[in-house]
PDB file of C-alpha atoms in Angstrom:
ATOM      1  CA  UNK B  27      31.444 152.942-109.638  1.00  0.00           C
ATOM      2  CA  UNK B  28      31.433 149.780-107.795  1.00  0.00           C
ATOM      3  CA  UNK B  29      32.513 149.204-104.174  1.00  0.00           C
ATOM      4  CA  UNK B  30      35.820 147.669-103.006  1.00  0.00           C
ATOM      5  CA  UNK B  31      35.060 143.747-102.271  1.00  0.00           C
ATOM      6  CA  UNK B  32      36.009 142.588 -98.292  1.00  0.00           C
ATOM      7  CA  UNK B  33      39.191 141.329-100.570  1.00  0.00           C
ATOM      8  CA  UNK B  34      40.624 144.521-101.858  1.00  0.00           C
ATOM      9  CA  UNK B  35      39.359 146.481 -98.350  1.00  0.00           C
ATOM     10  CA  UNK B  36      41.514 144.069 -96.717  1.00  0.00           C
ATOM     11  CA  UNK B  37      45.015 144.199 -98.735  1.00  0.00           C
ATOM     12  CA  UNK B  38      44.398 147.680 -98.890  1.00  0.00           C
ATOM     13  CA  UNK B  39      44.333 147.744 -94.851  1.00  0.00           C
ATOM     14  CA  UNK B  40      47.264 145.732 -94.582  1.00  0.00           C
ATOM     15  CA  UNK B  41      49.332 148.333 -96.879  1.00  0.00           C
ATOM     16  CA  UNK B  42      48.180 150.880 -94.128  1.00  0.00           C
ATOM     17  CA  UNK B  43      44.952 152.531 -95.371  1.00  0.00           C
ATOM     18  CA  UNK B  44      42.482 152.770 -92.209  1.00  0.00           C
ATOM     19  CA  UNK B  45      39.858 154.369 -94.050  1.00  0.00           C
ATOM     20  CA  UNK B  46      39.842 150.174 -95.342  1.00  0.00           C
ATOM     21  CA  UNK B  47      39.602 148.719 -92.010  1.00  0.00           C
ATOM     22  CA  UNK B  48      37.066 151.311 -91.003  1.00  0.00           C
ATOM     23  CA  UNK B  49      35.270 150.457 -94.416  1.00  0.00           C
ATOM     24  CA  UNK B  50      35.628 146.285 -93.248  1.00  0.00           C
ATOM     25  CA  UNK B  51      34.466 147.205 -89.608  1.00  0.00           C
ATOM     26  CA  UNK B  52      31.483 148.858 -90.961  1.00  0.00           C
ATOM     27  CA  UNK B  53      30.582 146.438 -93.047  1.00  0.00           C
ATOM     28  CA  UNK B  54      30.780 143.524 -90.938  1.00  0.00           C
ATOM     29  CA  UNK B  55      30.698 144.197 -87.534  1.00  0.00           C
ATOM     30  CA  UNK B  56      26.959 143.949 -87.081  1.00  0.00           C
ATOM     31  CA  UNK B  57      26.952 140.764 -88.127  1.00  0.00           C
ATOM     32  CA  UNK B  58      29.737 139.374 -86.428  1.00  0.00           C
ATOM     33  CA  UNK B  59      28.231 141.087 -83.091  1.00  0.00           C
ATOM     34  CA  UNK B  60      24.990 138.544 -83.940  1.00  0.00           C
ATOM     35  CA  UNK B  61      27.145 135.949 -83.984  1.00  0.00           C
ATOM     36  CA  UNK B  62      28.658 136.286 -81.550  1.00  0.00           C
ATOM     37  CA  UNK B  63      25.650 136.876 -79.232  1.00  0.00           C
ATOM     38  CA  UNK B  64      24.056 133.774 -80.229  1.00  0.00           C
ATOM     39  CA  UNK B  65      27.018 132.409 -79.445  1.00  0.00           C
ATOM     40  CA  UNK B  66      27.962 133.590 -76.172  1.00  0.00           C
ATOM     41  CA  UNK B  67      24.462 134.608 -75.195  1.00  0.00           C
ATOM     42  CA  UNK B  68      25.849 137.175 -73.218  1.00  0.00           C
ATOM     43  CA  UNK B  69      25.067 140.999 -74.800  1.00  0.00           C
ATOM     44  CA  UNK B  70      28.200 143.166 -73.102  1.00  0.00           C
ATOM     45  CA  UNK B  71      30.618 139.789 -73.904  1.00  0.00           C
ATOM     46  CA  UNK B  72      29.280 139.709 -77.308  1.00  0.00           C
ATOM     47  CA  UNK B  73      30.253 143.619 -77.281  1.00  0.00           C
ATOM     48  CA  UNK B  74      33.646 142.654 -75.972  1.00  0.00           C
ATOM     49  CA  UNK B  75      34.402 139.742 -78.462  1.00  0.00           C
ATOM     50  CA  UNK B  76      33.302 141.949 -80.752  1.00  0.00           C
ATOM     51  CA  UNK B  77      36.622 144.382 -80.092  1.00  0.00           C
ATOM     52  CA  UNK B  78      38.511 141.370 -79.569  1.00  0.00           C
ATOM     53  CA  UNK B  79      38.002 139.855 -83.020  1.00  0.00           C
ATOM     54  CA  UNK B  80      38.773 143.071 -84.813  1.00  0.00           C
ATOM     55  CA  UNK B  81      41.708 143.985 -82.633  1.00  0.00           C
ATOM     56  CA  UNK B  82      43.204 140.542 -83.539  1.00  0.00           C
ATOM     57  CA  UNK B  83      42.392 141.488 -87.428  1.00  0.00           C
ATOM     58  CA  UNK B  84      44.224 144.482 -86.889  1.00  0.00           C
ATOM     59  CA  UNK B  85      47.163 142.075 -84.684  1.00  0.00           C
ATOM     60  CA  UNK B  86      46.984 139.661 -87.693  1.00  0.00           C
ATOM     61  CA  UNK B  87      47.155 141.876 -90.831  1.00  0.00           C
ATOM     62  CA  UNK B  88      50.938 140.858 -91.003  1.00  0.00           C
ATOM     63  CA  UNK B  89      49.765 137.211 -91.488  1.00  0.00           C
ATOM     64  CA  UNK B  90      46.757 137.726 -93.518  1.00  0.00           C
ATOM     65  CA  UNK B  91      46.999 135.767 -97.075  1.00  0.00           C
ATOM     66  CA  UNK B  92      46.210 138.079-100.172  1.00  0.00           C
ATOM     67  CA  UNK B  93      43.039 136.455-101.835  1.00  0.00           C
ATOM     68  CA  UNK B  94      41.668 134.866 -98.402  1.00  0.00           C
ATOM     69  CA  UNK B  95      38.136 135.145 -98.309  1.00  0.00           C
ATOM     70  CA  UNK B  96      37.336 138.125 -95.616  1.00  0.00           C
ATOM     71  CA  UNK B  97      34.159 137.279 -94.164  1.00  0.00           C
ATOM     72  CA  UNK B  98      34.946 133.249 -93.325  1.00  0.00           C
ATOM     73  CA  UNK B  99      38.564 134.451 -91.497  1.00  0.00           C
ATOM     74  CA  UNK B 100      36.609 137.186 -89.665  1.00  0.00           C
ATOM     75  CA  UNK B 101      34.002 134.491 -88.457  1.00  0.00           C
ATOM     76  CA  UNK B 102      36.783 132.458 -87.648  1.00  0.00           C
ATOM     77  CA  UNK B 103      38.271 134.579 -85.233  1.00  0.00           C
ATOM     78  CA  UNK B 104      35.213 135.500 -83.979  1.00  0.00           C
ATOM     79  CA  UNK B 105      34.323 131.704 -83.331  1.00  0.00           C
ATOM     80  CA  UNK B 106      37.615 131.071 -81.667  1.00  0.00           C
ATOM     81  CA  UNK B 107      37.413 134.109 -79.476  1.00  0.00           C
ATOM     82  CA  UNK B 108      33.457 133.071 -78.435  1.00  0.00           C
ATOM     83  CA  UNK B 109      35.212 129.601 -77.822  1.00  0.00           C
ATOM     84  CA  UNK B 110      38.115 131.011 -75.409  1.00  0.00           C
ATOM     85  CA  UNK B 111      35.292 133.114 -73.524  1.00  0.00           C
ATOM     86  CA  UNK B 112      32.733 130.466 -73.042  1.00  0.00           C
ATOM     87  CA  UNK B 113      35.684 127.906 -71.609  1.00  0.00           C
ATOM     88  CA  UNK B 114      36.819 130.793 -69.647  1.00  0.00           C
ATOM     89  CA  UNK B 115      33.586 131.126 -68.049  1.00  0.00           C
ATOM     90  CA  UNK B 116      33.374 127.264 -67.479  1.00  0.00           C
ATOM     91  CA  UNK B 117      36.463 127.064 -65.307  1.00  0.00           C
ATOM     92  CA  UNK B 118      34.613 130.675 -63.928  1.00  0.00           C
ATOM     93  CA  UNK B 119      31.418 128.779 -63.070  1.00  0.00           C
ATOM     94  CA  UNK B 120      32.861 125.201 -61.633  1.00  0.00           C
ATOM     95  CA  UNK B 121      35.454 127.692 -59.272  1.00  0.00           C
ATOM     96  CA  UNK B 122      32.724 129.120 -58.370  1.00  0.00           C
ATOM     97  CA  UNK B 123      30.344 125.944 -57.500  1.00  0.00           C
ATOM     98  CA  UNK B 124      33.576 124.322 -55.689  1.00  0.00           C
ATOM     99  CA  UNK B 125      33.632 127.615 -53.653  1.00  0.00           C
ATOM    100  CA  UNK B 126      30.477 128.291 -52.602  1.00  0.00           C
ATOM    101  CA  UNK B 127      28.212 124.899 -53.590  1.00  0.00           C
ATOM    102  CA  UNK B 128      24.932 126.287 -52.084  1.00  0.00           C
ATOM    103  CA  UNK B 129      22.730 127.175 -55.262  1.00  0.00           C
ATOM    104  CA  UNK B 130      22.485 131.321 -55.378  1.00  0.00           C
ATOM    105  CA  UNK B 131      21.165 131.589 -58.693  1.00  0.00           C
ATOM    106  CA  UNK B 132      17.380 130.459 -59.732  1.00  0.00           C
ATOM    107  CA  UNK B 133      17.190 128.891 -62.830  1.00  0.00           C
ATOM    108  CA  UNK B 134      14.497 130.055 -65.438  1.00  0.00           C
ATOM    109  CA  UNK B 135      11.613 128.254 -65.234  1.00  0.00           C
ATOM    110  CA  UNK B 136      10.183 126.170 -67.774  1.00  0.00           C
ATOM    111  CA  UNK B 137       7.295 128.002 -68.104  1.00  0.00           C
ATOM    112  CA  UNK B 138       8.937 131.036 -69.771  1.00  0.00           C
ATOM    113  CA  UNK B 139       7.150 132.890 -72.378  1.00  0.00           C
ATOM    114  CA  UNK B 140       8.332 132.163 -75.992  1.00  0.00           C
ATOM    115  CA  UNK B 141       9.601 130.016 -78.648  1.00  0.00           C
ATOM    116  CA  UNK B 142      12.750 132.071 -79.007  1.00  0.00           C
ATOM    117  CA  UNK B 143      13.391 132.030 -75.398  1.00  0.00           C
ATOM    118  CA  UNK B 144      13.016 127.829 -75.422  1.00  0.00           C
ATOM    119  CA  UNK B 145      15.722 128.134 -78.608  1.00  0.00           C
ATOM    120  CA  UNK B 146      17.806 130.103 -77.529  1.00  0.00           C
ATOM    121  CA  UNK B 147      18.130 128.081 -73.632  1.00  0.00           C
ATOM    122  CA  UNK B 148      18.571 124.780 -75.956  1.00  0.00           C
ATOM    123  CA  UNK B 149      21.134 126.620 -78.351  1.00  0.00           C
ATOM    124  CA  UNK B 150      23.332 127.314 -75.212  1.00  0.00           C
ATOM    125  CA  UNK B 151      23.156 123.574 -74.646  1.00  0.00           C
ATOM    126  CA  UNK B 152      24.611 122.160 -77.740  1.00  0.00           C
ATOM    127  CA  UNK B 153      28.125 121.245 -77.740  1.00  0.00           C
ATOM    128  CA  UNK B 154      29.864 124.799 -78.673  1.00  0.00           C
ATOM    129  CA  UNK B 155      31.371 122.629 -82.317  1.00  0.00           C
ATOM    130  CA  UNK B 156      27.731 122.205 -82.593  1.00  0.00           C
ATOM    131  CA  UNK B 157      26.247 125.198 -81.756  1.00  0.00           C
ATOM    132  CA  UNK B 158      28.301 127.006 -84.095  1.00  0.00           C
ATOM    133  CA  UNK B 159      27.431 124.898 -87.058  1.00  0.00           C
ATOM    134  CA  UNK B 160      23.709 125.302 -86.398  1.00  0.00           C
ATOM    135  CA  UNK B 161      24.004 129.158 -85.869  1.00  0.00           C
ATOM    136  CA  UNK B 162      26.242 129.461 -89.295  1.00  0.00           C
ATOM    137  CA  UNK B 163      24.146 126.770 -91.603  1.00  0.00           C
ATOM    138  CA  UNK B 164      20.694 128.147 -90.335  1.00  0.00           C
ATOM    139  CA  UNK B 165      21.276 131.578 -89.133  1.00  0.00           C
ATOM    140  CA  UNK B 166      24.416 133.289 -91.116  1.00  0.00           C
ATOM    141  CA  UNK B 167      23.098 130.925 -94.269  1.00  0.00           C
ATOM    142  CA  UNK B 168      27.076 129.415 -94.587  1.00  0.00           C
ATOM    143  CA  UNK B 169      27.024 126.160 -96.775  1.00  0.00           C
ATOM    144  CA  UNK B 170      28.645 123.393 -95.137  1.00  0.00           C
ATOM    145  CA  UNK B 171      31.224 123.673 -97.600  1.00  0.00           C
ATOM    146  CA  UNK B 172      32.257 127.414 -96.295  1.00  0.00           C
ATOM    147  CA  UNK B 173      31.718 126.307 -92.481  1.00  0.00           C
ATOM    148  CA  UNK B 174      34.193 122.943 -93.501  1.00  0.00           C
ATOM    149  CA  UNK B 175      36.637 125.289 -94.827  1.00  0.00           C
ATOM    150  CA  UNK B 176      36.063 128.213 -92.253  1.00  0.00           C
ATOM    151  CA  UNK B 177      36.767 125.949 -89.607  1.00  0.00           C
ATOM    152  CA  UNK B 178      39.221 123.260 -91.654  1.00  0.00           C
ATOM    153  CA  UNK B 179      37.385 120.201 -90.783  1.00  0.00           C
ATOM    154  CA  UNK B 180      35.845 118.226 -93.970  1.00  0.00           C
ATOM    155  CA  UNK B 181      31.998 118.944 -95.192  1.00  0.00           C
ATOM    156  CA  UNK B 182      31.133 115.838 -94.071  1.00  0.00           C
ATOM    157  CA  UNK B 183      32.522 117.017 -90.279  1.00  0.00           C
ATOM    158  CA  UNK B 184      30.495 120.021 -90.796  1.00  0.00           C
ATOM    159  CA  UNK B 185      27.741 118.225 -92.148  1.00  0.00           C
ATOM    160  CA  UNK B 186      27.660 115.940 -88.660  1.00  0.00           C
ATOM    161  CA  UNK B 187      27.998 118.912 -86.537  1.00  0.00           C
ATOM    162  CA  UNK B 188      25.277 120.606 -87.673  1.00  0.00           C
ATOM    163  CA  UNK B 189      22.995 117.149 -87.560  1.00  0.00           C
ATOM    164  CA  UNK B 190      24.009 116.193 -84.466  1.00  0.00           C
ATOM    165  CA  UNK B 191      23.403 119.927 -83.202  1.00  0.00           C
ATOM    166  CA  UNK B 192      20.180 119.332 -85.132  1.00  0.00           C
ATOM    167  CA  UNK B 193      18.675 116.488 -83.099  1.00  0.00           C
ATOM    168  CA  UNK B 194      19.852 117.409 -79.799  1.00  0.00           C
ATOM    169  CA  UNK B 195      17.792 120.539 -80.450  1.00  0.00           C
ATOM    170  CA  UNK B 196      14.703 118.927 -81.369  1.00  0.00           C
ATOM    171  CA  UNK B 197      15.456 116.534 -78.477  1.00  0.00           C
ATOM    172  CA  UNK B 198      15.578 119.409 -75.980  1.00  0.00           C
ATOM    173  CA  UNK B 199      12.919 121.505 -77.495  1.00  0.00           C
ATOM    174  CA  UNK B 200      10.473 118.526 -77.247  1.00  0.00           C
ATOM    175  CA  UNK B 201      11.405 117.888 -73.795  1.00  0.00           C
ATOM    176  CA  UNK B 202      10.777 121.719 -72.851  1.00  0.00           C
ATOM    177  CA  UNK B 203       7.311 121.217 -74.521  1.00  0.00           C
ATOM    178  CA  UNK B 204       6.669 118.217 -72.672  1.00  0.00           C
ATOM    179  CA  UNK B 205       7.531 119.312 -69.297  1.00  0.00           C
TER     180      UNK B 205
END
């Protein structure tokens, strides 16, 4: 007996079975928590978006489309709610500096132990467009194809993204080696 694809768990969810959306959360939810952790770089946000994203599956079951691939619409949400948090925490962070503009907080220094570390610092750099290509391409394995239509951009949009997200990393991780 084979398992329900994200597809059926889904349709069956929106005609009111929880057991499905339980079945969907399980399924994905790790996943969409790494995601979103390299994305937001932030574990208890992550946690947060996390609930978010699958509350808003649960908000937009109404409007899902029969036959929509699952797992590209779940990242989707996911993205946009990483993308609402991280501008949130922008406006955050300058209301802050325009408050108090002494520096309070000491930057990590360059001399931090670990590759990952350096990555992960020059991930949080990238243009958030960018950042999310890289993460999905090299990370979540998307093809640019998925990511193009995940996002609804063309491949060759993804495709630049992820390049451009590409060489800025290589340009900061070089400079972190360097300094």
């Amino acid at each position: 007996m084979r398992s329900p694809t994200d597809e059926e768990l889904m349709e069956r969810f929106c005609d009111g079975d929880q057991a499905a959306f339980e079945a969907l959360f399980a399924r994905h939810a790790g996943r969409v928590q790494g995601f979103l952790a390299r994305m937001v770089r932030d574990g208890p946000l992550a946690e947060d978006l996390l609930q978010t994203t699958f509350l808003s599956v649960i908000r937009a079951r109404g409007r899902y489309e029969l036959g929509t691939r699952v797992a590209p619409w779940l990242l989707t949400i996911a993205a946009n709610a990483a993308r609402d948090a991280l501008r949130r925490r922008q406006h955050v962070e300058a209301y802050s500096r325009e408050r108090d503009p002494s520096p309070s907080s000491v930057q990590p220094g360059v001399g931090d132990p670990g590759m990952r570390r350096r990555l992960e610092d020059a991930l949080q750099q990238l243009h958030p467009d960018q950042r999310e290509a890289v993460l999905l391409s090299k990370v979540e394995g998307w093809s640019f194809e998925e990511i193009a239509s995940m996002r609804g951009i063309s491949t060759v949009a993804a495709r630049v993204r992820a390049h451009r997200g590409y060489e800025k990393l290589r340009e900061l991780l070089d400079g972190l080696e360097e300094a």
